[in-house]
mmCIF file of C-alpha atoms and ligand atoms in Angstrom:
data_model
loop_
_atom_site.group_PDB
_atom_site.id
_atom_site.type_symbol
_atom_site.label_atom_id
_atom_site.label_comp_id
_atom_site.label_asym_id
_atom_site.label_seq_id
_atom_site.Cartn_x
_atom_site.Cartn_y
_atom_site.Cartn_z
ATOM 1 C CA UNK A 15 -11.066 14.122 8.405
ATOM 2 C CA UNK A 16 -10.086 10.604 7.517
ATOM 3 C CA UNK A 17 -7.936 8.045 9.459
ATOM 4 C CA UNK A 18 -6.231 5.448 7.068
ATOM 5 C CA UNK A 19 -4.096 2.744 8.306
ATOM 6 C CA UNK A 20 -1.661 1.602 5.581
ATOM 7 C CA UNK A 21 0.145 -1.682 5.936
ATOM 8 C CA UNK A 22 2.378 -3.720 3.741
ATOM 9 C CA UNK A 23 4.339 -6.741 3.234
ATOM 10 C CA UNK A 24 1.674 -8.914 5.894
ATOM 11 C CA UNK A 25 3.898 -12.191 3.912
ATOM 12 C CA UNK A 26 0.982 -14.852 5.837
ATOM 13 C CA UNK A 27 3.119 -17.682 5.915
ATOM 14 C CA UNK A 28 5.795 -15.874 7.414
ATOM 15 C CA UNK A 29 4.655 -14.185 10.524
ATOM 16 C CA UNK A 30 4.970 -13.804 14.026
ATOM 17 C CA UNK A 31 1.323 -14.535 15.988
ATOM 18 C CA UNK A 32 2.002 -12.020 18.510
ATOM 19 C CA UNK A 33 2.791 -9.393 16.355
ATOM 20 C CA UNK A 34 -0.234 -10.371 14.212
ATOM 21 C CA UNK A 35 -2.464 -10.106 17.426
ATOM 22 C CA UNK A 36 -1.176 -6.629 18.553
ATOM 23 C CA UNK A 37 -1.414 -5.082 15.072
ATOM 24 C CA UNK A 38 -5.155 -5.824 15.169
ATOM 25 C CA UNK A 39 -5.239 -4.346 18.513
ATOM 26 C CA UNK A 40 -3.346 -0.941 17.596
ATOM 27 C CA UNK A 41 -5.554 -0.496 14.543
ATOM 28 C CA UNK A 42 -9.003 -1.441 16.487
ATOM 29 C CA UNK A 43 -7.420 1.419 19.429
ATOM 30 C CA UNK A 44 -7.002 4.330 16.760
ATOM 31 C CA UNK A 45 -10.091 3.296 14.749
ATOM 32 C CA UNK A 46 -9.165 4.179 11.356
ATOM 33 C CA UNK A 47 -12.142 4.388 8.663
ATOM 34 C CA UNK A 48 -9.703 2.497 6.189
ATOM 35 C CA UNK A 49 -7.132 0.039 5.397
ATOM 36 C CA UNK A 50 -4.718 0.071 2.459
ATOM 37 C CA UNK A 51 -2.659 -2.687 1.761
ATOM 38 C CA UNK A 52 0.359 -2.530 -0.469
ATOM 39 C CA UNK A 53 0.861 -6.162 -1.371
ATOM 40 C CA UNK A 54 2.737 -9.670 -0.293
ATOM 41 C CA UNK A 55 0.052 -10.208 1.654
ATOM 42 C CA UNK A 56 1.569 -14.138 1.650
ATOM 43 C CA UNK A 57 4.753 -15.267 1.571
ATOM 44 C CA UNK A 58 4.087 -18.243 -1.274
ATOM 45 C CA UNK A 59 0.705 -17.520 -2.638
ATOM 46 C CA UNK A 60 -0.690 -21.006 -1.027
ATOM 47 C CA UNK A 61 -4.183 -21.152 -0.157
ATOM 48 C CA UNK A 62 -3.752 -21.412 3.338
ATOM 49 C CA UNK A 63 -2.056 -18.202 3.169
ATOM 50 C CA UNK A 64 -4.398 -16.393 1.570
ATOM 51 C CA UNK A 65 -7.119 -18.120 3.949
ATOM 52 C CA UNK A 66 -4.790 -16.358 6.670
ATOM 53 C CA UNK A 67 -4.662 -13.059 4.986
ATOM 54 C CA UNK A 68 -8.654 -13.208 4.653
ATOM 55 C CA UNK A 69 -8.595 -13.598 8.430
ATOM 56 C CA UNK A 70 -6.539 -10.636 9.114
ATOM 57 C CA UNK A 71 -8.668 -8.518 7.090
ATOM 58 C CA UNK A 72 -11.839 -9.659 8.462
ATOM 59 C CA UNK A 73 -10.533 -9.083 11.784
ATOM 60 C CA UNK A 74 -9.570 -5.601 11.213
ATOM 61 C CA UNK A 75 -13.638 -4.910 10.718
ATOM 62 C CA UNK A 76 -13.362 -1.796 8.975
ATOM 63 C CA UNK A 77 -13.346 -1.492 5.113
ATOM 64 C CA UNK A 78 -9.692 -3.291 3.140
ATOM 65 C CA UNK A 79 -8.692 -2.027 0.012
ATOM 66 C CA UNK A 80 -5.389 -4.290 -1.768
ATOM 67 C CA UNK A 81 -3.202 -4.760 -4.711
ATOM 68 C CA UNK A 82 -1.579 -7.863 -5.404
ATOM 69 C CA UNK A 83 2.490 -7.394 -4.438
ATOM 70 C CA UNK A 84 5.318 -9.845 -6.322
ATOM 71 C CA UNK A 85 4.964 -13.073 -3.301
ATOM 72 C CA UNK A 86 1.103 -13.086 -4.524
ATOM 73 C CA UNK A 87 1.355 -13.979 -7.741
ATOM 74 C CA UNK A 88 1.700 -17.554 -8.535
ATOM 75 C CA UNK A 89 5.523 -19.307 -7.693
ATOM 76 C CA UNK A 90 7.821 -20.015 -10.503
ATOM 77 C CA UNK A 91 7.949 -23.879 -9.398
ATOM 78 C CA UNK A 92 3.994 -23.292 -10.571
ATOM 79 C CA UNK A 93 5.496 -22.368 -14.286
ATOM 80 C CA UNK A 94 1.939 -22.754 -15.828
ATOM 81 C CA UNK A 95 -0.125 -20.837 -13.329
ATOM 82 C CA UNK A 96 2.312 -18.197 -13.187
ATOM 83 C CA UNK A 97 2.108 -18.092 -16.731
ATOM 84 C CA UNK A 98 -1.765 -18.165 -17.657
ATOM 85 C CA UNK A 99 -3.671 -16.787 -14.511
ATOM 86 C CA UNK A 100 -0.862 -15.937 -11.912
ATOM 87 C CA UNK A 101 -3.527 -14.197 -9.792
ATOM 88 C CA UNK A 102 -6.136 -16.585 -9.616
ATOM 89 C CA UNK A 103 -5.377 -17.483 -5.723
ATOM 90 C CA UNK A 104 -5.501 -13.009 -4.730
ATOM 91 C CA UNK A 105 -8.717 -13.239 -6.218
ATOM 92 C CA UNK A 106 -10.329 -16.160 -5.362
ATOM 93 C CA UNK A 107 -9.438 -15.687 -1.749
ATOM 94 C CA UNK A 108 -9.234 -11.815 -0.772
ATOM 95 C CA UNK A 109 -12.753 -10.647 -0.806
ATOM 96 C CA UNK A 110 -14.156 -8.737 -3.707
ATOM 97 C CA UNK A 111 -14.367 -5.441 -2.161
ATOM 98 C CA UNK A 112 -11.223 -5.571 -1.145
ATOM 99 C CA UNK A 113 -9.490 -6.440 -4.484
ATOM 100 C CA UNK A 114 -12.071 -3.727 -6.548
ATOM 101 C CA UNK A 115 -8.850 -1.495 -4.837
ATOM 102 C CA UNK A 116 -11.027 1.601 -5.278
ATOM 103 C CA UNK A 117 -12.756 4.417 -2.986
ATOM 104 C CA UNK A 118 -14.038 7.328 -3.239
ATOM 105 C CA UNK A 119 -16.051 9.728 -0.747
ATOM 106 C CA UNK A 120 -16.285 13.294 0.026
ATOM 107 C CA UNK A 121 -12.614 13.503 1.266
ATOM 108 C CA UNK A 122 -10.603 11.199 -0.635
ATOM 109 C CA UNK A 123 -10.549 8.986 -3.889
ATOM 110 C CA UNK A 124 -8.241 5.667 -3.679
ATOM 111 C CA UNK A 125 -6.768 4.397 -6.574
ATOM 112 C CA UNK A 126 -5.018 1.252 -6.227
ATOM 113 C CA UNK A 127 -2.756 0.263 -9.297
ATOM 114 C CA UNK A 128 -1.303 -3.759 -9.745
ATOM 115 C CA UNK A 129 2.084 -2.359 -10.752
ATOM 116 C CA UNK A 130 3.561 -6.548 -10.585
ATOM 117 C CA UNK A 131 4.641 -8.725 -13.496
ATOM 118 C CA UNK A 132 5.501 -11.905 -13.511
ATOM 119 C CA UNK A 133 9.075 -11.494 -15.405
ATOM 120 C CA UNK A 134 10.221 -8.742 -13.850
ATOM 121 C CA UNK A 135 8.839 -9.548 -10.173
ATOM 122 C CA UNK A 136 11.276 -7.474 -8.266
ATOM 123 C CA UNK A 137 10.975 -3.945 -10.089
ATOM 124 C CA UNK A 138 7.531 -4.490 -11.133
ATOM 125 C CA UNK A 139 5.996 -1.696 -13.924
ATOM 126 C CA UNK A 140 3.597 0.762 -14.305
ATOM 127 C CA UNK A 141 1.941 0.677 -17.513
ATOM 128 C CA UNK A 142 0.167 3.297 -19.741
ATOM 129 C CA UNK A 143 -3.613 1.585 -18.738
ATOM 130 C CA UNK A 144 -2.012 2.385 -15.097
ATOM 131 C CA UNK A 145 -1.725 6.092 -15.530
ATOM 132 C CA UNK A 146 -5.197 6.439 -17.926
ATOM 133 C CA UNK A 147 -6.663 4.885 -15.162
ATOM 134 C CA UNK A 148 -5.334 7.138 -12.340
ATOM 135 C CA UNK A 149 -6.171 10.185 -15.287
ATOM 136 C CA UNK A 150 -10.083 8.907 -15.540
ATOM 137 C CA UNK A 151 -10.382 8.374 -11.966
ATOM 138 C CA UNK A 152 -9.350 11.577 -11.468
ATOM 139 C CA UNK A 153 -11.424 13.423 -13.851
ATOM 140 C CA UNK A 154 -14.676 14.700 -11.364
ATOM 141 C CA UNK A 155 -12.187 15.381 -8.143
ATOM 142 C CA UNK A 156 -12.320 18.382 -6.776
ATOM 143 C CA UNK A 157 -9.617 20.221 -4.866
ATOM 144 C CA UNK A 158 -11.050 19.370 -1.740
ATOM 145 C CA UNK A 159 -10.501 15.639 -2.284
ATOM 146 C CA UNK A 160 -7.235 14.289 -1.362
ATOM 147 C CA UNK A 161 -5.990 12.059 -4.130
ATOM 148 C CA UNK A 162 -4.481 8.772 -3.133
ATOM 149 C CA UNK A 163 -2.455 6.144 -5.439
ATOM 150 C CA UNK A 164 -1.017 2.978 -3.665
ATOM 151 C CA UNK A 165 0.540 0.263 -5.231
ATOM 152 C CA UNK A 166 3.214 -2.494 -4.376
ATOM 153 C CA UNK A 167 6.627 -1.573 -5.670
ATOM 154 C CA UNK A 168 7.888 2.164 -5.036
ATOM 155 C CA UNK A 169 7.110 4.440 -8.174
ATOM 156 C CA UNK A 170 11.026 4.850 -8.414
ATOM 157 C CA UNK A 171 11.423 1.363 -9.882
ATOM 158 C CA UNK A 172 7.760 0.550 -11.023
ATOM 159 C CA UNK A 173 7.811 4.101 -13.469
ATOM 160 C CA UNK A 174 10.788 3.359 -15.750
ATOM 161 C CA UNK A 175 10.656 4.156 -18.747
ATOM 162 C CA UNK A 176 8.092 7.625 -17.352
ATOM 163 C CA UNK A 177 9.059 10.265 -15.742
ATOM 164 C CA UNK A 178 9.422 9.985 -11.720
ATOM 165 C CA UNK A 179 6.942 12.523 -11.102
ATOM 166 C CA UNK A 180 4.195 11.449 -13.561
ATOM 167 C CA UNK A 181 2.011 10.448 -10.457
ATOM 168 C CA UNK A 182 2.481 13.761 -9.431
ATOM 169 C CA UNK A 183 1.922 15.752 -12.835
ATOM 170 C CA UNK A 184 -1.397 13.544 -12.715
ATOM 171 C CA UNK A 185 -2.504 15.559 -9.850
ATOM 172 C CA UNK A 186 -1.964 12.463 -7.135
ATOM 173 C CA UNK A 187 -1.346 13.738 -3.357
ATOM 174 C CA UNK A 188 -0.164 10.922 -1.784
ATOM 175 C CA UNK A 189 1.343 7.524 -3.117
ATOM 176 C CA UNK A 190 1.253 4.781 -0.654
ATOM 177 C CA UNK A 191 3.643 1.618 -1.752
ATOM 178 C CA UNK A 192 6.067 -1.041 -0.169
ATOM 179 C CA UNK A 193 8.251 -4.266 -1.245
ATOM 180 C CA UNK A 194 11.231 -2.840 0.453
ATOM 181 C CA UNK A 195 10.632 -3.785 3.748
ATOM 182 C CA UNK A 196 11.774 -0.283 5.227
ATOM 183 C CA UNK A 197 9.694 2.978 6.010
ATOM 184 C CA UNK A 198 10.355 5.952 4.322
ATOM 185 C CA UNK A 199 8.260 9.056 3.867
ATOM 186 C CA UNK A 200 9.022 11.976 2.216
ATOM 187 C CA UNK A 201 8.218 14.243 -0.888
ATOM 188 C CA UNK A 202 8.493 14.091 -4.377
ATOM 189 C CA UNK A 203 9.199 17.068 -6.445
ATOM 190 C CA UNK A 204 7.514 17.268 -10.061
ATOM 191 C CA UNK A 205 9.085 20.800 -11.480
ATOM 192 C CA UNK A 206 5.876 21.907 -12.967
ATOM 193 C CA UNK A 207 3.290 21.084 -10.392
ATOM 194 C CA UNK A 208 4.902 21.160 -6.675
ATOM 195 C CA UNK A 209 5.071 18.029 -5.107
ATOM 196 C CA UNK A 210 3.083 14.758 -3.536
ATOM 197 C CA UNK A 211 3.556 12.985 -0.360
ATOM 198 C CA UNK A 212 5.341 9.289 -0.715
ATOM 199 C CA UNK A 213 4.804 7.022 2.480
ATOM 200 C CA UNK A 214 6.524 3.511 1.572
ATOM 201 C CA UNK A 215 5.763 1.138 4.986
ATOM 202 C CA UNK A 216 7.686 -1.275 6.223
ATOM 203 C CA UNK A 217 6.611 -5.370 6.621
ATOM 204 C CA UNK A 218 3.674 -4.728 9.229
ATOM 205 C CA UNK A 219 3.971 -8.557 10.341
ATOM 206 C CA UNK A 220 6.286 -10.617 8.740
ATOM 207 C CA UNK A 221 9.602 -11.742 9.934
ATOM 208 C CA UNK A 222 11.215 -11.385 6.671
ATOM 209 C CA UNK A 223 12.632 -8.056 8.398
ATOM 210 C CA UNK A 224 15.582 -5.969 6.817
ATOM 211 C CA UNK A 225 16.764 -2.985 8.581
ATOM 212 C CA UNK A 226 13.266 -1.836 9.779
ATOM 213 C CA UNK A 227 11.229 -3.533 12.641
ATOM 214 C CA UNK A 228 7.529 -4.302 11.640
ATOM 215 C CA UNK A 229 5.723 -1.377 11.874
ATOM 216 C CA UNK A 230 2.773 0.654 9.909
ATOM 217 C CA UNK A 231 1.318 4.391 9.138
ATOM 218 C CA UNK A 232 -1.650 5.549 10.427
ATOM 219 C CA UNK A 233 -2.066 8.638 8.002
ATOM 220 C CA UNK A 234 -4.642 11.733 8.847
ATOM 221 C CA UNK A 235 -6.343 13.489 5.759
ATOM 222 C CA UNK A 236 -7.817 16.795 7.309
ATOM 223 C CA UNK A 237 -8.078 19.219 4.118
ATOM 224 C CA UNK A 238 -4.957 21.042 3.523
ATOM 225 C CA UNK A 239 -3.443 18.928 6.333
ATOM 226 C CA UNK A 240 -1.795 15.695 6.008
ATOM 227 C CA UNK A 241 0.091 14.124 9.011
ATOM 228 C CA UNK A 242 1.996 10.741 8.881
ATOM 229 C CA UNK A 243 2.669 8.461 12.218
ATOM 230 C CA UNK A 244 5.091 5.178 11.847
ATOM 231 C CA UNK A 245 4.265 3.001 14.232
ATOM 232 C CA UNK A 246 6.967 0.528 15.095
ATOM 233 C CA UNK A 247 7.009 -3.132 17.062
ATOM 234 C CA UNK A 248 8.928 -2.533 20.322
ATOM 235 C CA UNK A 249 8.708 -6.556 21.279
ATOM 236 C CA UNK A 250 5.360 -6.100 23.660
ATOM 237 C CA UNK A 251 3.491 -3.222 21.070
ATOM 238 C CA UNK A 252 3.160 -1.312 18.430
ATOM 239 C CA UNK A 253 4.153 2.454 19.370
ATOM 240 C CA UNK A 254 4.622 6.089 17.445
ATOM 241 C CA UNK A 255 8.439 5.956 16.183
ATOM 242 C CA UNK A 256 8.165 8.942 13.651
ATOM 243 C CA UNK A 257 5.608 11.670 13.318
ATOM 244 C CA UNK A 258 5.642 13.570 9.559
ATOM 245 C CA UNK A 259 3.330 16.723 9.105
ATOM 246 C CA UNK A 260 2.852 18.181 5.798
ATOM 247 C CA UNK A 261 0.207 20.869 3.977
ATOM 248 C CA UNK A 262 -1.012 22.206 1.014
ATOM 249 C CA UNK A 263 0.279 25.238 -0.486
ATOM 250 C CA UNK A 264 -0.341 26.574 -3.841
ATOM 251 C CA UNK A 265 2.631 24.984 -4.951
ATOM 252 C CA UNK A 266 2.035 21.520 -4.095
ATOM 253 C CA UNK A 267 2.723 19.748 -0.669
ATOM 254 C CA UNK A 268 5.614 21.054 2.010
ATOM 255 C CA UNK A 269 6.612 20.210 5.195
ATOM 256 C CA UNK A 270 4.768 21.499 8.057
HETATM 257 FE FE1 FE2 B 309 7.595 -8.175 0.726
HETATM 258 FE FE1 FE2 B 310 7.454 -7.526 -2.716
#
């Protein structure tokens, strides 16, 4: 069995302390062996931002995977950065194992993919190199591994130009993503080979809040079982808003 815990949309620079402090606690309470975060970890890529965001993750104490999300890169009023190394500030300040953005063990294999640009921040793209990369990484899984792909903008807008389902067709399980702000999990059909399990989280932290409150998933891998809980800020704590089960059948992945 693992326990991931998959955040988004942190936007350090932009928070609220107390909900900062109790999202540490509700993580450290369910003791997840993994954290996945989906990008805008700051609101204006600034260093103290990032030196924020490094906090959070250190504080969490259990192993961070990230990808970069649009707010990360550097700000157009920074025309030249943006321009030659937009990411230079993610990288320098997010530890190294958290920005390799890969894991693999005996249950799962992580894949995460950088799916922002800087001209076309808000849709971002998934490239070719993307999808070879998700194909290599892929290559020695067995079915007994449950295949994760997150990245920061939903695969709806990131994969024009390829097929909505090409995640799917690649034999991914589960595709973890944000930028929107608001939760949504559900499935996504691929005609030919059944389909994978989409859990986009809301901002865990941030009060750059649209419809959703802050919240995050806590998702459970246990073989053919996969079981999503949003948990949502109620003003004192984080609690269980929406509970998703799902399993494997030959055909792909259906509701339980
Ligand atoms: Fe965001
Ligand atoms: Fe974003």
């Amino acid at each position: 069995m693992r326990l991931i815990a998959h955040l988004s949309d942190l936007h350090f620079g932009r928070t609220d302390p107390m909900v900062v402090d109790a999202l540490v606690h509700d993580i450290a309470h369910h003791r997840p062996h993994l954290a996945i975060i989906s990008g805008d970890l700051t609101q204006r890529a600034k260093s103290h931002q990032f030196l924020e965001a490094r906090k959070f993750l250190e504080r969490l104490g259990i192993p961070v995977l990230v990808v970069p999300g649009n707010h990360d890169l550097a700000p157009v009023y920074r025309p030249l950065n943006r321009l030659l190394n937009p990411r230079a500030k993610f990288e320098k300040y997010l530890p190294a194992s958290a920005h390799a953005n890969g894991w693999n063990d005996d249950e799962i294999i992580v894949i995460g993919l950088d799916s922002t640009r800087h001209l076309r921040w808000q849709s971002g793209k998934l490239r070719d190199h993307h999808l070879d990369h998700v194909e290599d990484s892929l290559q020695d899984s067995g079915d007994h591994h449950c295949k994760i792909v997150f990245l920061h903008h939903p695969p709806s807008t990131a994969q024009s130009g390829h097929p909505f389902h090409t995640l799917t067709e690649l034999g991914v399980d589960l595709i973890l993503a944000g930028h929107v702000h608001k939760a949504h999990v559900d499935l996504i059909d691929s005609p030919d080979h059944g389909a994978c399990v989409l859990v986009q989280a809301s901002t865990a932290c941030s009060t750059r809040l649209r419809e959703d409150a802050n919240g995050y998933a806590l998702i459970r891998i246990d073989g053919p079982s996969l079981e999503v809980d949003i948990r949502g800020w109620s003003g004192t704590a984080f609690h269980a808003i929406h509970h998703y089960g799902f399993v494997r059948a030959e055909t792909g992945w259906r509701r339980a």
